[in-house]
CSV table of C-alpha atoms in Angstrom, one decimal:
chain,number,residue,atom,x,y,z
G,156,MET,CA,93.8,106.6,106.3
G,157,ASN,CA,91.2,105.5,108.9
G,158,TYR,CA,88.2,103.9,107.4
G,159,GLU,CA,85.2,102.4,108.3
G,160,ILE,CA,82.3,100.5,106.4
G,161,GLU,CA,78.5,100.6,106.9
G,162,ILE,CA,75.9,98.3,105.8
G,163,LYS,CA,72.9,100.2,103.9
G,164,ALA,CA,70.2,99.8,101.6
G,165,ILE,CA,70.4,101.9,98.5
G,166,GLU,CA,67.0,102.7,96.4
G,167,PRO,CA,66.4,101.7,93.0
G,168,VAL,CA,67.6,104.3,90.4
G,169,THR,CA,67.4,104.4,86.8
G,170,THR,CA,70.4,105.6,85.1
G,171,ALA,CA,71.9,106.7,81.2
G,172,THR,CA,74.4,103.8,81.2
G,173,MET,CA,77.4,103.1,78.3
G,174,ARG,CA,79.5,100.3,78.5
G,175,TYR,CA,83.2,100.4,78.8
G,176,ASN,CA,85.9,98.0,78.1
G,177,GLY,CA,89.7,99.6,78.5
G,178,PRO,CA,91.8,101.1,81.2
G,179,VAL,CA,90.0,102.1,84.6
G,180,THR,CA,92.0,105.1,84.7
G,181,GLU,CA,90.8,106.3,81.1
G,182,ALA,CA,87.2,105.7,81.6
G,183,ALA,CA,86.0,109.1,83.3
G,184,LYS,CA,87.0,110.5,80.0
G,185,HIS,CA,84.0,109.1,78.6
G,186,PHE,CA,81.4,110.2,81.0
G,187,PRO,CA,81.0,113.4,79.0
G,188,ALA,CA,79.4,111.6,76.3
G,189,VAL,CA,76.6,110.1,79.1
G,190,PHE,CA,76.0,113.9,79.7
G,191,LYS,CA,75.5,114.9,76.3
G,192,ALA,CA,73.1,112.2,75.5
G,193,ILE,CA,71.0,113.3,78.3
G,194,LYS,CA,71.6,116.5,77.8
G,195,GLY,CA,72.9,117.3,80.9
G,196,LYS,CA,69.5,116.1,82.8
G,197,SER,CA,71.2,114.4,85.7
G,198,ASN,CA,69.3,113.7,89.2
G,199,GLY,CA,72.4,111.9,91.1
G,200,ALA,CA,75.6,111.5,91.3
G,201,PRO,CA,77.6,109.5,88.5
G,202,PHE,CA,79.3,106.5,89.1
G,203,PHE,CA,81.3,103.6,87.6
G,204,TYR,CA,79.4,100.0,87.8
G,205,TYR,CA,82.0,97.9,87.8
G,206,HIS,CA,81.2,94.1,86.3
G,207,ARG,CA,85.3,93.2,86.4
G,208,VAL,CA,88.8,94.4,86.8
G,209,ASP,CA,91.9,92.7,86.2
G,210,GLU,CA,94.2,93.9,89.1
G,211,LYS,CA,97.4,93.2,86.7
G,212,SER,CA,96.3,95.0,84.0
G,213,GLY,CA,94.3,97.6,84.9
G,214,ILE,CA,91.7,96.9,82.4
G,215,GLY,CA,88.1,97.0,83.3
G,216,GLU,CA,84.6,95.9,82.3
G,217,MET,CA,82.1,98.3,83.5
G,218,GLU,CA,79.5,100.8,83.0
G,219,LEU,CA,79.8,104.5,83.2
G,220,CYS,CA,76.2,105.3,84.7
G,221,VAL,CA,74.7,109.0,85.2
G,222,PRO,CA,71.1,108.9,87.4
G,223,THR,CA,68.2,110.5,85.2
G,224,ALA,CA,64.8,110.4,83.6
G,225,GLU,CA,65.9,111.4,80.2
G,226,PRO,CA,65.8,109.2,77.6
G,227,PRO,CA,69.1,109.4,76.0
G,228,ASN,CA,69.6,110.3,72.5
G,229,GLY,CA,71.7,106.9,71.5
G,230,ASN,CA,75.4,106.9,71.0
G,231,GLY,CA,75.7,104.0,72.7
G,232,VAL,CA,74.0,105.1,75.7
G,233,THR,CA,70.8,103.1,77.2
G,234,LEU,CA,68.8,103.6,80.1
G,235,LYS,CA,68.9,100.8,82.7
G,236,ASP,CA,67.2,100.3,85.8
G,237,LEU,CA,69.0,99.5,88.9
G,238,PRO,CA,67.5,97.4,91.7
G,239,ARG,CA,67.4,98.4,95.7
G,240,GLU,CA,70.3,96.7,97.0
G,241,LYS,CA,71.8,95.7,100.4
G,242,VAL,CA,75.4,97.1,100.5
G,243,VAL,CA,78.5,97.4,102.1
G,244,CYS,CA,79.7,101.4,101.9
G,245,LEU,CA,83.0,102.6,102.4
G,246,THR,CA,83.3,106.5,102.1
G,247,HIS,CA,86.7,108.1,100.5
G,248,VAL,CA,87.5,111.8,101.3
G,249,GLY,CA,90.5,112.6,99.4
G,250,PRO,CA,92.4,112.3,95.9
G,251,TYR,CA,91.6,109.6,93.2
G,252,ASP,CA,95.2,108.2,93.4
G,253,ALA,CA,94.8,107.2,97.2
G,254,LEU,CA,91.4,105.1,96.1
G,255,PRO,CA,93.6,102.1,95.9
G,256,MET,CA,94.3,102.2,99.9
G,257,ALA,CA,90.3,102.6,100.3
G,258,TYR,CA,90.0,99.5,98.6
G,259,GLU,CA,92.4,97.4,100.4
G,260,ALA,CA,90.6,98.6,103.7
G,261,MET,CA,87.2,97.7,102.1
G,262,HIS,CA,88.6,94.4,101.6
G,263,ARG,CA,90.2,93.8,104.6
G,264,LEU,CA,86.9,94.9,106.6
G,265,ILE,CA,84.9,93.0,104.6
G,266,ARG,CA,87.0,89.9,105.9
G,267,GLU,CA,87.1,90.9,109.0
G,268,LYS,CA,83.3,90.9,109.3
G,269,GLY,CA,83.4,87.9,107.6
G,270,LEU,CA,80.8,89.4,104.7
G,271,SER,CA,80.3,88.1,101.3
G,272,VAL,CA,80.1,90.4,98.4
G,273,ARG,CA,79.3,90.1,94.8
G,274,PRO,CA,79.8,92.3,91.8
G,275,PRO,CA,78.7,94.2,89.7
G,276,TRP,CA,80.2,97.3,92.3
G,277,ARG,CA,79.7,100.8,92.5
G,278,GLU,CA,82.2,103.5,92.5
G,279,VAL,CA,79.8,106.7,92.9
G,280,PHE,CA,81.4,110.4,92.7
G,281,ILE,CA,79.7,112.2,95.3
G,282,LYS,CA,82.1,114.8,95.0
G,283,GLY,CA,84.8,115.6,92.5
G,284,PRO,CA,86.5,117.8,89.4
G,285,GLY,CA,84.0,120.6,87.9
G,286,MET,CA,83.4,120.7,84.4
G,287,ILE,CA,85.8,123.7,84.4
G,288,LEU,CA,87.8,124.0,87.7
G,289,LYS,CA,89.7,120.9,89.1
G,290,GLY,CA,88.4,121.8,92.9
G,291,ASN,CA,90.3,120.6,95.7
G,292,PRO,CA,91.5,116.8,95.1
G,293,ASN,CA,91.9,116.3,99.0
G,294,LYS,CA,88.1,116.7,99.1
G,295,TYR,CA,86.8,114.6,96.8
G,296,ILE,CA,84.0,112.4,98.3
G,297,THR,CA,83.5,109.0,96.6
G,298,GLU,CA,81.9,106.1,98.1
G,299,ILE,CA,82.5,102.3,97.4
G,300,LEU,CA,79.6,99.9,97.2
G,301,PHE,CA,79.8,96.2,97.1
G,302,PRO,CA,76.5,94.6,96.9
G,303,LEU,CA,76.0,91.8,99.5
G,304,LYS,CA,75.2,88.2,98.4
G,305,GLU,CA,72.2,86.6,98.9
G,306,GLY,CA,71.7,85.4,102.5
G,307,GLU,CA,73.9,88.3,103.5
G,308,GLU,CA,71.0,91.1,103.1
G,309,ASN,CA,70.5,91.1,106.9
G,310,ALA,CA,74.1,91.2,108.2
G,311,GLY,CA,74.6,94.7,110.1
G,312,ASN,CA,70.7,94.6,111.3
């Protein structure tokens, strides 16, 4: 696939968040608990907020985030304010099992442009499977967002 990256500012967001440590491939199964804790009152696309991923084992240290203004009812779900950030963004259109190729392209393009990024990074699910119907995986839209390190905020301007 041909990928391009862009540098953009993302606005601050309040999210309902739940910590998750385990296989990245299993993380999405826990999203319903976050939606339930806020009574389904989302005001944006859900996303994974990765702190660390062991590439060999596939184990991730992350948060499952759903933008909302609704105070969660507990059950390990809390509200968290994420700041405005300047990020490197890559948009992937296609099935989730092709995301590793998107990450390879992202890392290559970051190196080529000489950018410095830092965790935590986001994987935002702009369009994905519905609660009932799976939809067409070839039309899923996922944004990968890596924050720029301090001093890199003016890159791309």
